[in-house]
Amino acid sequence: MADARPRVPIKSGYFTVPGDPAAPPDIVVSRCEDCGEHFFPTRLVCAKCLSRRLTTAHVAARGTLYSYTWVHLPLFGSTRIEHMDGYGVGQVDLPEGPRLQVPLAGKQAEYRVGMPLVGRLEPLKEEGGADVVILQFRPAA
Amino acid sequence: MEKVAILGVGMIRFGMYPDRTVSQMGCEAGLSALDDAGLSFRDIDAVYAGHIFMQTMAGTRVVKELGLTGVPVQRIENASATGTCALREAYLAVSGGHYGRVLVLGFDKMTQVMGSAPDPKDMDEAILPAAFFAMWATRRMHERGTTPEHLARIAAKNWNYGALNPMSQRQAKEPVTPEKVLGSGMVAWPLTKMMACPIGDGAAAAVVCRADLAKRYRPERPVIRIAASHLGSEKYERGHLFMGPVVGPAQMSRDAAKDLYEQAGFGPEDIQLVQVHDAFVIEELEYYELLGFCREGEAEKHIEAGTFGPGGKVPFSTDGGLIARGHPGGPTGLAQIWETTLQLRGEAGKRQVPNARAGLCHMMGGGSVCAAHILVRE
């Protein structure tokens, strides 16, 4: 049985938190209605063609690893993803175009530049009876 | 447009100064630059004060330590490029004929603010600069076969330059080897502690004036002229990162170099020394190529050949760079101007680059911006 506590995002507006804990999250992006370019996070003006006709869209949390590192310094604000072996940070290119900087799950040896990754929600801490979740990427199964 | 010269430079050694106020440090650097210029604060027509971390009014208060002459004072901030951008404002004002003699001040006490962690809820702040630049390195290793040894060689070079500079925060007691750099503890793989700049406090200053005045004030010295000044921000391209402590697309530095060389009327082949934003060593490696000092993809070969070190074709980070000399924030870009001015006058002591006639100073500021100058000896 999954944890019954409600889940809330660490900050709203970046990713969705599905009611079903088994369902993967989506990334919240802006799509330009004039040139088709996608942006993360959402914005008011298209950075490519300066159009103001942007709409908010949800895209799947999956992409390819552009680059990554393993950090051996404390991560601001975290409690659970810090451990003795450091923690991973990656730049992930979504197929729609945006590049995201995100925490990586697991161990450094699991990662290679160019590999496919998927995003999952990870509980960071409990607050007010809810699980505060972050978006974390890991190798696609 | 008026020609613009660097008449005087001054700085204090960067370091950890819990017992010194920012006003004391800024005042010391300012007085040192005024003395070097041979001017009194009464001669100064305007002041530009660069600081990142200090509170509101810090600029005006530091200037008050130098004197209350009614001079206009303006605060400038552009992250790491703050000091460079303050210099650029002085350059524009003198070049445009608005002022004759301008004092540029940069100061910060980074040690005073590092306790205040960014908002952990903000994804913008969750990725540290060290992680961001480490990802440059990982990508470069993937694309070009760069090794941690290449990065360690750059770090060792800059540490060893720092030992020759009395104003350098880091002063290694014995020569630093690439092996020592590699063994100094991982910060963000593949970057080790000795491949990253330290936090610190400091102040630096420059007196900028019309070139004809420079000749009159210090007739015994060569005039050090600002031959080019550039400031740019990012242009959008696919893969742009909109969050995090980002230093933007490589194209920004290529564009800076192109603009500088057009303004100066000569290119990298006529430049004998370069200072860059080597907050993390991978940056210096990239800037060898982006500023046109070697072809893209050949930085590693030149690191192995020592092209950018002592006795090489174009030494980089001759004062130790951000890695050794330090990077308190506001004063950093002015420390580059201090070093380049001394080098062009032939006053750089043990780290003197022979026959230095032109030097390039390049800074990046998070957000991001690229600010850079070329100085020449007339």
Short mmCIF file of C-alpha atoms in Angstrom, two decimals:
data_model
loop_
_atom_site.label_atom_id
_atom_site.label_comp_id
_atom_site.label_asym_id
_atom_site.label_seq_id
_atom_site.Cartn_x
_atom_site.Cartn_y
_atom_site.Cartn_z
CA MET A 1 0.00 0.00 0.00
CA ALA A 2 1.29 3.45 -0.86
CA ASP A 3 1.60 6.07 1.84
CA ALA A 4 -1.81 7.65 2.36
CA ARG A 5 -0.48 11.09 3.28
CA PRO A 6 -1.30 13.83 0.75
CA ARG A 7 1.60 15.04 -1.37
CA VAL A 8 2.42 18.68 -2.03
CA PRO A 9 5.12 20.06 -4.37
CA ILE A 10 8.08 21.88 -2.80
CA LYS A 11 7.06 24.80 -4.99
CA SER A 12 3.99 25.04 -7.20
CA GLY A 13 4.12 25.77 -10.92
CA TYR A 14 7.05 23.51 -11.89
CA PHE A 15 5.56 20.00 -12.00
CA THR A 16 2.25 18.22 -11.38
CA VAL A 17 1.55 15.99 -8.39
CA PRO A 18 -0.94 13.33 -9.56
CA GLY A 19 -3.50 12.08 -7.01
CA ASP A 20 -2.43 8.54 -7.81
CA PRO A 21 1.06 8.08 -6.27
CA ALA A 22 1.84 5.48 -8.92
CA ALA A 23 1.26 7.95 -11.79
CA PRO A 24 4.32 9.85 -13.10
CA PRO A 25 4.42 13.65 -12.80
CA ASP A 26 4.29 16.06 -15.72
CA ILE A 27 6.50 19.10 -16.26
CA VAL A 28 4.71 22.44 -16.54
CA VAL A 29 6.02 24.38 -19.56
CA SER A 30 5.05 27.30 -21.81
CA ARG A 31 4.47 26.67 -25.53
CA CYS A 32 4.69 29.52 -28.03
CA GLU A 33 1.60 29.56 -30.24
CA ASP A 34 3.55 31.39 -32.98
CA CYS A 35 6.89 29.56 -33.29
CA GLY A 36 6.17 26.36 -31.33
CA GLU A 37 9.17 26.65 -28.97
CA HIS A 38 8.72 25.23 -25.44
CA PHE A 39 10.13 26.76 -22.24
CA PHE A 40 10.71 25.68 -18.66
CA PRO A 41 9.71 27.28 -16.39
CA THR A 42 6.65 29.07 -17.76
CA ARG A 43 7.12 32.61 -19.03
CA LEU A 44 5.16 35.53 -20.47
CA VAL A 45 7.11 36.26 -23.66
CA CYS A 46 8.62 33.76 -26.11
CA ALA A 47 12.42 33.86 -25.74
CA LYS A 48 12.85 32.83 -29.38
CA CYS A 49 10.40 35.02 -31.36
CA LEU A 50 9.20 37.49 -28.66
CA SER A 51 5.55 36.50 -29.23
CA ARG A 52 3.26 37.10 -26.27
CA ARG A 53 0.96 34.24 -27.29
CA LEU A 54 2.21 31.58 -24.86
CA THR A 55 0.06 28.82 -23.41
CA THR A 56 0.78 26.59 -20.44
CA ALA A 57 1.19 22.92 -21.30
CA HIS A 58 2.06 19.70 -19.46
CA VAL A 59 4.72 17.41 -20.93
CA ALA A 60 5.93 14.05 -19.69
CA ALA A 61 8.89 14.03 -17.27
CA ARG A 62 11.39 12.20 -19.48
CA GLY A 63 14.41 13.15 -21.53
CA THR A 64 18.09 12.56 -22.22
CA LEU A 65 21.00 13.39 -19.92
CA TYR A 66 23.01 16.31 -21.36
CA SER A 67 25.46 16.47 -18.45
CA TYR A 68 25.70 15.62 -14.76
CA THR A 69 27.81 15.82 -11.63
CA TRP A 70 27.99 14.32 -8.17
CA VAL A 71 28.11 16.94 -5.43
CA HIS A 72 29.90 16.49 -2.11
CA LEU A 73 28.60 19.66 -0.46
CA PRO A 74 25.33 20.02 1.46
CA LEU A 75 22.25 20.68 -0.65
CA PHE A 76 20.37 23.72 0.62
CA GLY A 77 17.10 22.76 2.26
CA SER A 78 17.33 19.01 1.85
CA THR A 79 17.26 16.33 4.49
CA ARG A 80 16.64 13.00 2.81
CA ILE A 81 18.61 13.01 -0.41
CA GLU A 82 21.89 13.90 1.26
CA HIS A 83 24.12 11.01 2.14
CA MET A 84 27.78 10.12 2.50
CA ASP A 85 28.27 9.50 -1.20
CA GLY A 86 27.03 12.97 -2.17
CA TYR A 87 24.07 13.59 -4.43
CA GLY A 88 23.57 13.83 -8.16
CA VAL A 89 22.59 16.83 -10.25
CA GLY A 90 21.87 16.58 -13.95
CA GLN A 91 20.86 18.64 -16.96
CA VAL A 92 18.06 16.85 -18.78
CA ASP A 93 16.88 17.72 -22.29
CA LEU A 94 13.15 17.15 -22.77
CA PRO A 95 12.20 16.02 -26.30
CA GLU A 96 10.13 19.21 -26.62
CA GLY A 97 13.32 21.29 -26.20
CA PRO A 98 13.66 22.67 -22.65
CA ARG A 99 16.73 21.78 -20.60
CA LEU A 100 16.15 21.24 -16.86
CA GLN A 101 18.61 21.14 -13.95
CA VAL A 102 17.37 18.48 -11.57
CA PRO A 103 18.49 16.23 -8.72
CA LEU A 104 19.41 12.67 -9.75
CA ALA A 105 18.52 9.55 -7.77
CA GLY A 106 20.81 6.65 -6.93
CA LYS A 107 24.54 6.45 -7.51
CA GLN A 108 26.96 8.19 -9.86
CA ALA A 109 27.97 4.93 -11.54
CA GLU A 110 24.43 4.55 -12.92
CA TYR A 111 24.75 7.63 -15.14
CA ARG A 112 26.19 8.27 -18.61
CA VAL A 113 25.87 11.39 -20.81
CA GLY A 114 23.16 10.82 -23.44
CA MET A 115 21.21 8.15 -21.55
CA PRO A 116 17.37 8.28 -21.28
CA LEU A 117 15.98 9.36 -17.91
CA VAL A 118 12.53 9.59 -16.33
CA GLY A 119 11.30 11.95 -13.63
CA ARG A 120 9.67 10.74 -10.41
CA LEU A 121 8.41 12.51 -7.30
CA GLU A 122 10.46 11.91 -4.20
CA PRO A 123 9.35 12.83 -0.66
CA LEU A 124 11.80 15.32 0.87
CA LYS A 125 10.21 15.92 4.27
CA GLU A 126 6.88 15.95 6.11
CA GLU A 127 5.16 19.26 6.69
CA GLY A 128 1.67 19.84 8.12
CA GLY A 129 0.66 16.20 7.69
CA ALA A 130 1.67 16.16 4.00
CA ASP A 131 4.70 14.81 2.14
CA VAL A 132 6.64 17.63 0.49
CA VAL A 133 7.85 16.18 -2.80
CA ILE A 134 10.63 17.15 -5.21
CA LEU A 135 11.12 16.13 -8.83
CA GLN A 136 14.04 13.75 -9.20
CA PHE A 137 15.29 11.98 -12.34
CA ARG A 138 16.63 8.42 -12.66
CA PRO A 139 17.65 6.09 -15.49
CA ALA A 140 14.67 4.93 -17.59
CA ALA A 141 13.93 1.26 -16.89
CA MET B 1 34.62 60.15 -27.99
CA GLU B 2 37.49 60.81 -25.61
CA LYS B 3 40.29 58.29 -25.21
CA VAL B 4 40.26 56.79 -21.71
CA ALA B 5 43.20 55.70 -19.54
CA ILE B 6 43.76 53.81 -16.30
CA LEU B 7 45.71 56.36 -14.26
CA GLY B 8 45.96 54.44 -11.00
CA VAL B 9 45.18 51.08 -9.46
CA GLY B 10 45.09 49.76 -5.91
CA MET B 11 43.81 46.81 -3.94
CA ILE B 12 44.12 45.02 -0.65
CA ARG B 13 45.08 41.38 -0.49
CA PHE B 14 41.90 39.30 -0.69
CA GLY B 15 41.27 37.06 2.33
CA MET B 16 39.14 36.47 5.40
CA TYR B 17 38.87 39.68 7.42
CA PRO B 18 36.34 39.27 10.22
CA ASP B 19 37.75 42.31 12.05
CA ARG B 20 37.80 44.78 9.15
CA THR B 21 34.72 46.68 7.98
CA VAL B 22 33.87 47.02 4.34
CA SER B 23 34.33 50.79 4.71
CA GLN B 24 37.90 50.32 5.94
CA MET B 25 38.74 47.89 3.15
CA GLY B 26 37.11 49.99 0.42
CA CYS B 27 38.79 53.14 1.70
CA GLU B 28 42.23 51.48 1.77
CA ALA B 29 41.88 50.28 -1.81
CA GLY B 30 40.60 53.70 -2.92
CA LEU B 31 43.47 55.56 -1.24
CA SER B 32 45.95 53.14 -2.76
CA ALA B 33 44.56 53.80 -6.27
CA LEU B 34 44.56 57.58 -5.67
CA ASP B 35 48.19 57.44 -4.49
CA ASP B 36 49.13 55.37 -7.51
CA ALA B 37 47.43 57.95 -9.72
CA GLY B 38 49.05 60.85 -7.86
CA LEU B 39 45.65 62.45 -7.20
CA SER B 40 43.70 63.60 -4.16
CA PHE B 41 40.10 62.57 -3.63
CA ARG B 42 39.30 66.25 -4.19
CA ASP B 43 40.34 65.77 -7.85
CA ILE B 44 37.73 63.05 -8.45
CA ASP B 45 34.66 64.05 -10.51
CA ALA B 46 32.57 60.91 -9.89
CA VAL B 47 32.66 57.52 -8.15
CA TYR B 48 31.21 54.20 -9.27
CA ALA B 49 30.98 51.69 -6.43
CA GLY B 50 30.55 47.98 -7.17
CA HIS B 51 29.33 45.58 -4.50
CA ILE B 52 27.17 42.47 -4.62
CA PHE B 53 26.52 41.38 -1.06
CA MET B 54 26.63 44.59 0.94
CA GLN B 55 23.58 46.40 2.25
CA THR B 56 21.84 49.42 0.76
CA MET B 57 23.96 52.61 0.95
CA ALA B 58 27.22 50.66 1.33
CA GLY B 59 28.73 52.44 -1.68
CA THR B 60 27.97 55.92 -0.43
CA ARG B 61 29.23 55.02 3.04
CA VAL B 62 32.55 53.69 1.77
CA VAL B 63 33.02 56.82 -0.31
CA LYS B 64 32.34 58.92 2.79
CA GLU B 65 35.44 57.39 4.37
CA LEU B 66 37.46 58.89 1.51
CA GLY B 67 35.97 62.35 1.95
CA LEU B 68 32.79 64.40 1.70
CA THR B 69 33.35 66.46 -1.41
CA GLY B 70 29.85 66.35 -2.88
CA VAL B 71 31.01 64.00 -5.64
CA PRO B 72 28.31 61.95 -7.46
CA VAL B 73 28.32 58.31 -6.28
CA GLN B 74 26.57 55.47 -8.11
CA ARG B 75 26.28 51.82 -7.07
CA ILE B 76 26.74 49.17 -9.78
CA GLU B 77 25.89 45.46 -9.46
CA ASN B 78 26.19 42.67 -12.02
CA ALA B 79 27.05 39.57 -9.96
CA SER B 80 30.67 38.41 -10.50
CA ALA B 81 31.08 41.03 -13.23
CA THR B 82 30.25 43.88 -10.81
CA GLY B 83 33.71 45.46 -10.64
CA THR B 84 34.17 45.13 -14.40
CA CYS B 85 30.81 46.77 -15.02
CA ALA B 86 31.65 49.62 -12.61
CA LEU B 87 34.82 50.20 -14.63
CA ARG B 88 32.77 50.17 -17.82
CA GLU B 89 30.43 52.86 -16.46
CA ALA B 90 33.47 55.01 -15.67
CA TYR B 91 34.83 54.35 -19.16
CA LEU B 92 31.53 55.36 -20.78
CA ALA B 93 31.25 58.52 -18.68
CA VAL B 94 34.82 59.67 -19.42
CA SER B 95 34.64 58.59 -23.04
CA GLY B 96 31.41 60.55 -23.45
CA GLY B 97 33.05 63.68 -22.03
CA HIS B 98 30.92 63.84 -18.88
CA TYR B 99 33.76 63.45 -16.38
CA GLY B 100 37.54 63.82 -16.51
CA ARG B 101 38.69 61.70 -13.53
CA VAL B 102 36.60 58.93 -12.05
CA LEU B 103 37.26 56.60 -9.11
CA VAL B 104 36.00 53.02 -9.49
CA LEU B 105 35.66 51.05 -6.26
CA GLY B 106 34.82 47.38 -5.75
CA PHE B 107 34.43 45.77 -2.34
CA ASP B 108 32.61 42.93 -0.62
CA LYS B 109 32.67 40.85 2.52
CA MET B 110 31.49 37.50 1.29
CA THR B 111 32.28 35.92 4.65
CA GLN B 112 29.60 38.12 6.20
CA VAL B 113 26.80 36.71 4.06
CA MET B 114 27.63 33.05 3.46
CA GLY B 115 25.68 32.05 6.55
CA SER B 116 22.42 33.12 4.93
CA ALA B 117 21.50 30.15 2.77
CA PRO B 118 19.21 30.79 -0.20
CA ASP B 119 15.54 29.88 0.03
CA PRO B 120 15.50 26.08 -0.12
CA LYS B 121 12.08 26.13 -1.75
CA ASP B 122 13.40 27.93 -4.75
CA MET B 123 14.61 25.52 -7.41
CA ASP B 124 16.63 28.45 -8.73
CA GLU B 125 18.87 28.23 -5.67
CA ALA B 126 19.01 24.48 -5.20
CA ILE B 127 21.77 23.92 -7.76
CA LEU B 128 25.10 25.24 -6.51
CA PRO B 129 27.55 27.08 -8.80
CA ALA B 130 30.06 24.26 -8.24
CA ALA B 131 27.53 21.74 -9.60
CA PHE B 132 26.71 23.95 -12.53
CA PHE B 133 30.35 24.30 -13.64
CA ALA B 134 31.06 20.65 -12.91
CA MET B 135 28.42 19.88 -15.55
CA TRP B 136 30.38 22.00 -18.05
CA ALA B 137 33.35 19.76 -17.26
CA THR B 138 31.41 16.49 -17.59
CA ARG B 139 30.06 17.59 -20.97
CA ARG B 140 33.49 18.68 -22.16
CA MET B 141 34.97 15.32 -21.10
CA HIS B 142 32.21 13.58 -23.07
CA GLU B 143 32.70 15.67 -26.21
CA ARG B 144 36.47 16.23 -26.28
CA GLY B 145 38.06 13.56 -24.11
CA THR B 146 39.24 16.12 -21.55
CA THR B 147 40.64 14.48 -18.41
CA PRO B 148 40.71 15.62 -14.77
CA GLU B 149 44.50 15.98 -15.26
CA HIS B 150 43.91 18.75 -17.81
CA LEU B 151 41.77 20.58 -15.27
CA ALA B 152 44.34 19.99 -12.52
CA ARG B 153 47.11 21.48 -14.66
CA ILE B 154 45.17 24.74 -15.04
CA ALA B 155 44.54 24.86 -11.28
CA ALA B 156 48.19 24.18 -10.44
CA LYS B 157 49.30 26.93 -12.85
CA ASN B 158 46.98 29.46 -11.21
CA TRP B 159 47.94 28.45 -7.66
CA ASN B 160 51.60 28.85 -8.60
CA TYR B 161 50.98 32.26 -10.17
CA GLY B 162 49.17 33.22 -6.94
CA ALA B 163 52.30 32.47 -4.93
CA LEU B 164 54.09 35.20 -6.93
CA ASN B 165 51.40 37.81 -6.22
CA PRO B 166 51.47 39.54 -2.81
CA MET B 167 47.75 40.39 -3.23
CA SER B 168 46.72 36.77 -3.79
CA GLN B 169 44.44 35.22 -1.16
CA ARG B 170 45.95 31.78 -1.62
CA GLN B 171 49.75 31.63 -1.22
CA ALA B 172 51.01 28.08 -1.55
CA LYS B 173 54.20 27.54 0.47
CA GLU B 174 55.61 25.10 -2.05
CA PRO B 175 54.93 24.57 -5.77
CA VAL B 176 51.50 23.04 -6.40
CA THR B 177 51.44 19.96 -8.61
CA PRO B 178 48.48 18.62 -10.62
CA GLU B 179 48.61 15.53 -8.39
CA LYS B 180 48.06 17.65 -5.30
CA VAL B 181 45.10 19.38 -6.99
CA LEU B 182 43.54 16.03 -7.91
CA GLY B 183 43.92 14.76 -4.36
CA SER B 184 42.43 17.83 -2.65
CA GLY B 185 38.95 16.38 -2.10
CA MET B 186 35.95 16.28 -4.41
CA VAL B 187 33.59 19.26 -4.41
CA ALA B 188 31.45 18.35 -7.42
CA TRP B 189 32.84 15.62 -9.62
CA PRO B 190 35.15 16.06 -11.53
CA LEU B 191 36.02 19.35 -9.77
CA THR B 192 38.14 19.19 -6.62
CA LYS B 193 38.53 21.80 -3.89
CA MET B 194 41.73 23.23 -5.39
CA MET B 195 39.96 23.63 -8.77
CA ALA B 196 37.46 26.06 -7.22
CA CYS B 197 37.88 29.65 -6.04
CA PRO B 198 37.73 30.39 -2.31
CA ILE B 199 35.22 32.67 -0.61
CA GLY B 200 36.74 35.83 0.81
CA ASP B 201 36.67 39.54 1.53
CA GLY B 202 38.42 42.29 -0.33
CA ALA B 203 38.53 45.61 -2.10
CA ALA B 204 40.09 46.96 -5.28
CA ALA B 205 40.00 50.29 -7.06
CA ALA B 206 41.03 52.10 -10.22
CA VAL B 207 41.27 55.74 -11.22
CA VAL B 208 40.10 56.28 -14.78
CA CYS B 209 40.73 59.52 -16.68
CA ARG B 210 40.99 61.10 -20.09
CA ALA B 211 44.12 59.81 -21.81
CA ASP B 212 45.47 63.34 -22.33
CA LEU B 213 45.21 63.96 -18.57
CA ALA B 214 47.03 60.70 -17.85
CA LYS B 215 50.00 61.93 -19.85
CA ARG B 216 49.96 65.19 -17.91
CA TYR B 217 49.57 63.67 -14.41
CA ARG B 218 52.13 60.91 -14.78
CA PRO B 219 54.49 61.93 -17.63
CA GLU B 220 57.13 59.41 -16.47
CA ARG B 221 54.83 56.44 -17.08
CA PRO B 222 53.41 54.84 -20.20
CA VAL B 223 49.72 55.61 -20.63
CA ILE B 224 47.59 52.50 -20.09
CA ARG B 225 44.56 53.00 -22.32
CA ILE B 226 41.22 51.18 -22.42
CA ALA B 227 41.19 50.11 -26.07
CA ALA B 228 37.87 48.26 -25.90
CA SER B 229 34.97 47.79 -23.50
CA HIS B 230 32.17 45.27 -23.85
CA LEU B 231 29.04 44.28 -21.95
CA GLY B 232 26.55 41.74 -23.24
CA SER B 233 23.80 39.49 -21.95
CA GLU B 234 22.45 36.19 -23.25
CA LYS B 235 20.94 35.40 -26.64
CA TYR B 236 18.41 32.59 -26.69
CA GLU B 237 19.38 29.26 -28.17
CA ARG B 238 17.89 25.78 -27.75
CA GLY B 239 19.03 24.14 -24.51
CA HIS B 240 19.17 27.45 -22.65
CA LEU B 241 18.91 27.02 -18.87
CA PHE B 242 16.47 29.47 -17.32
CA MET B 243 17.02 28.40 -13.70
CA GLY B 244 19.98 28.07 -11.39
CA PRO B 245 23.20 30.05 -10.86
CA VAL B 246 23.77 30.08 -14.57
CA VAL B 247 26.63 31.50 -16.57
CA GLY B 248 25.14 31.55 -19.98
CA PRO B 249 25.75 30.28 -23.45
CA ALA B 250 29.27 29.99 -24.83
CA GLN B 251 28.24 32.32 -27.65
CA MET B 252 28.22 35.23 -25.20
CA SER B 253 32.03 35.05 -24.79
CA ARG B 254 32.56 34.56 -28.55
CA ASP B 255 30.47 37.68 -29.18
CA ALA B 256 32.40 39.59 -26.50
CA ALA B 257 35.71 38.68 -28.13
CA LYS B 258 34.51 39.71 -31.60
CA ASP B 259 33.29 43.07 -30.32
CA LEU B 260 36.49 43.72 -28.34
CA TYR B 261 38.77 42.92 -31.28
CA GLU B 262 36.74 45.15 -33.60
CA GLN B 263 36.93 48.04 -31.15
CA ALA B 264 40.64 47.57 -30.49
CA GLY B 265 41.55 47.12 -34.15
CA PHE B 266 43.60 43.99 -33.42
CA GLY B 267 42.97 40.41 -32.39
CA PRO B 268 44.23 37.77 -29.99
CA GLU B 269 47.54 37.48 -31.87
CA ASP B 270 48.47 40.94 -30.54
CA ILE B 271 47.52 40.24 -26.91
CA GLN B 272 50.21 39.03 -24.48
CA LEU B 273 48.19 38.21 -21.36
CA VAL B 274 44.61 37.43 -20.35
CA GLN B 275 42.58 37.39 -17.13
CA VAL B 276 39.33 35.39 -17.10
CA HIS B 277 36.49 34.31 -14.80
CA ASP B 278 38.18 31.10 -13.61
CA ALA B 279 35.85 30.62 -10.62
CA PHE B 280 36.15 26.94 -11.57
CA VAL B 281 39.00 25.70 -13.78
CA ILE B 282 36.78 24.36 -16.55
CA GLU B 283 35.84 27.96 -17.32
CA GLU B 284 39.42 28.96 -18.10
CA LEU B 285 39.73 25.96 -20.42
CA GLU B 286 36.62 27.00 -22.35
CA TYR B 287 37.70 30.66 -22.55
CA TYR B 288 41.01 29.75 -24.26
CA GLU B 289 38.83 28.79 -27.21
CA LEU B 290 35.86 31.14 -26.88
CA LEU B 291 38.10 34.24 -26.73
CA GLY B 292 40.01 33.05 -29.79
CA PHE B 293 43.37 32.11 -28.22
CA CYS B 294 43.22 28.64 -29.71
CA ARG B 295 40.94 26.73 -32.07
CA GLU B 296 37.84 25.03 -30.67
CA GLY B 297 38.67 21.52 -29.53
CA GLU B 298 42.39 22.25 -29.07
CA ALA B 299 42.47 23.59 -25.51
CA GLU B 300 43.67 20.26 -24.11
CA LYS B 301 46.61 20.15 -26.52
CA HIS B 302 47.63 23.66 -25.46
CA ILE B 303 47.30 22.83 -21.77
CA GLU B 304 49.72 19.96 -22.32
CA ALA B 305 52.10 22.29 -24.21
CA GLY B 306 51.94 25.05 -21.56
CA THR B 307 50.75 27.69 -24.05
CA PHE B 308 48.81 29.60 -21.40
CA GLY B 309 51.27 29.35 -18.49
CA PRO B 310 54.55 31.04 -17.48
CA GLY B 311 56.84 31.38 -20.49
CA GLY B 312 54.01 30.28 -22.79
CA LYS B 313 52.62 32.17 -25.77
CA VAL B 314 49.77 33.92 -23.90
CA PRO B 315 49.75 33.52 -20.11
CA PHE B 316 46.27 33.43 -18.50
CA SER B 317 45.39 34.37 -14.89
CA THR B 318 48.86 35.76 -14.20
CA ASP B 319 47.86 37.04 -10.74
CA GLY B 320 46.55 33.61 -9.72
CA GLY B 321 43.09 34.12 -11.15
CA LEU B 322 39.91 33.70 -9.15
CA ILE B 323 41.26 30.29 -8.10
CA ALA B 324 44.21 31.69 -6.14
CA ARG B 325 43.99 35.49 -6.00
CA GLY B 326 40.38 35.07 -4.85
CA HIS B 327 36.87 36.17 -5.78
CA PRO B 328 35.15 38.26 -3.09
CA GLY B 329 32.60 39.55 -5.63
CA GLY B 330 32.54 43.31 -6.23
CA PRO B 331 36.33 43.82 -6.35
CA THR B 332 37.19 40.79 -8.49
CA GLY B 333 36.99 42.45 -11.90
CA LEU B 334 39.06 45.39 -10.63
CA ALA B 335 41.76 43.00 -9.38
CA GLN B 336 42.07 41.91 -13.03
CA ILE B 337 42.53 45.58 -14.00
CA TRP B 338 45.13 46.02 -11.23
CA GLU B 339 47.12 43.05 -12.52
CA THR B 340 46.89 43.98 -16.19
CA THR B 341 47.84 47.62 -15.54
CA LEU B 342 50.94 46.58 -13.56
CA GLN B 343 51.88 44.06 -16.26
CA LEU B 344 51.56 46.65 -19.03
CA ARG B 345 53.69 49.12 -17.04
CA GLY B 346 56.29 46.41 -16.49
CA GLU B 347 55.76 46.51 -12.71
CA ALA B 348 54.51 42.95 -12.12
CA GLY B 349 57.66 41.64 -10.46
CA LYS B 350 58.29 37.91 -10.55
CA ARG B 351 55.19 37.20 -12.60
CA GLN B 352 55.97 39.83 -15.26
CA VAL B 353 55.02 38.75 -18.79
CA PRO B 354 57.85 39.87 -21.10
CA ASN B 355 56.99 42.64 -23.59
CA ALA B 356 53.38 42.92 -22.44
CA ARG B 357 51.73 45.55 -24.65
CA ALA B 358 48.05 44.52 -24.55
CA GLY B 359 45.99 42.54 -22.06
CA LEU B 360 42.43 41.27 -22.04
CA CYS B 361 40.23 41.12 -18.92
CA HIS B 362 37.11 38.98 -19.18
CA MET B 363 34.45 38.46 -16.52
CA MET B 364 31.17 36.59 -16.46
CA GLY B 365 28.37 37.52 -14.09
CA GLY B 366 25.61 35.12 -13.12
CA GLY B 367 22.22 35.76 -14.65
CA SER B 368 24.09 36.16 -16.95
CA VAL B 369 26.33 38.80 -18.47
CA CYS B 370 29.77 38.95 -20.05
CA ALA B 371 31.84 42.09 -19.40
CA ALA B 372 35.33 42.56 -20.77
CA HIS B 373 38.02 45.08 -21.63
CA ILE B 374 41.26 45.30 -23.56
CA LEU B 375 43.98 47.49 -22.07
CA VAL B 376 46.97 48.65 -24.12
CA ARG B 377 50.24 50.35 -23.30
CA GLU B 378 50.53 53.46 -25.49
#
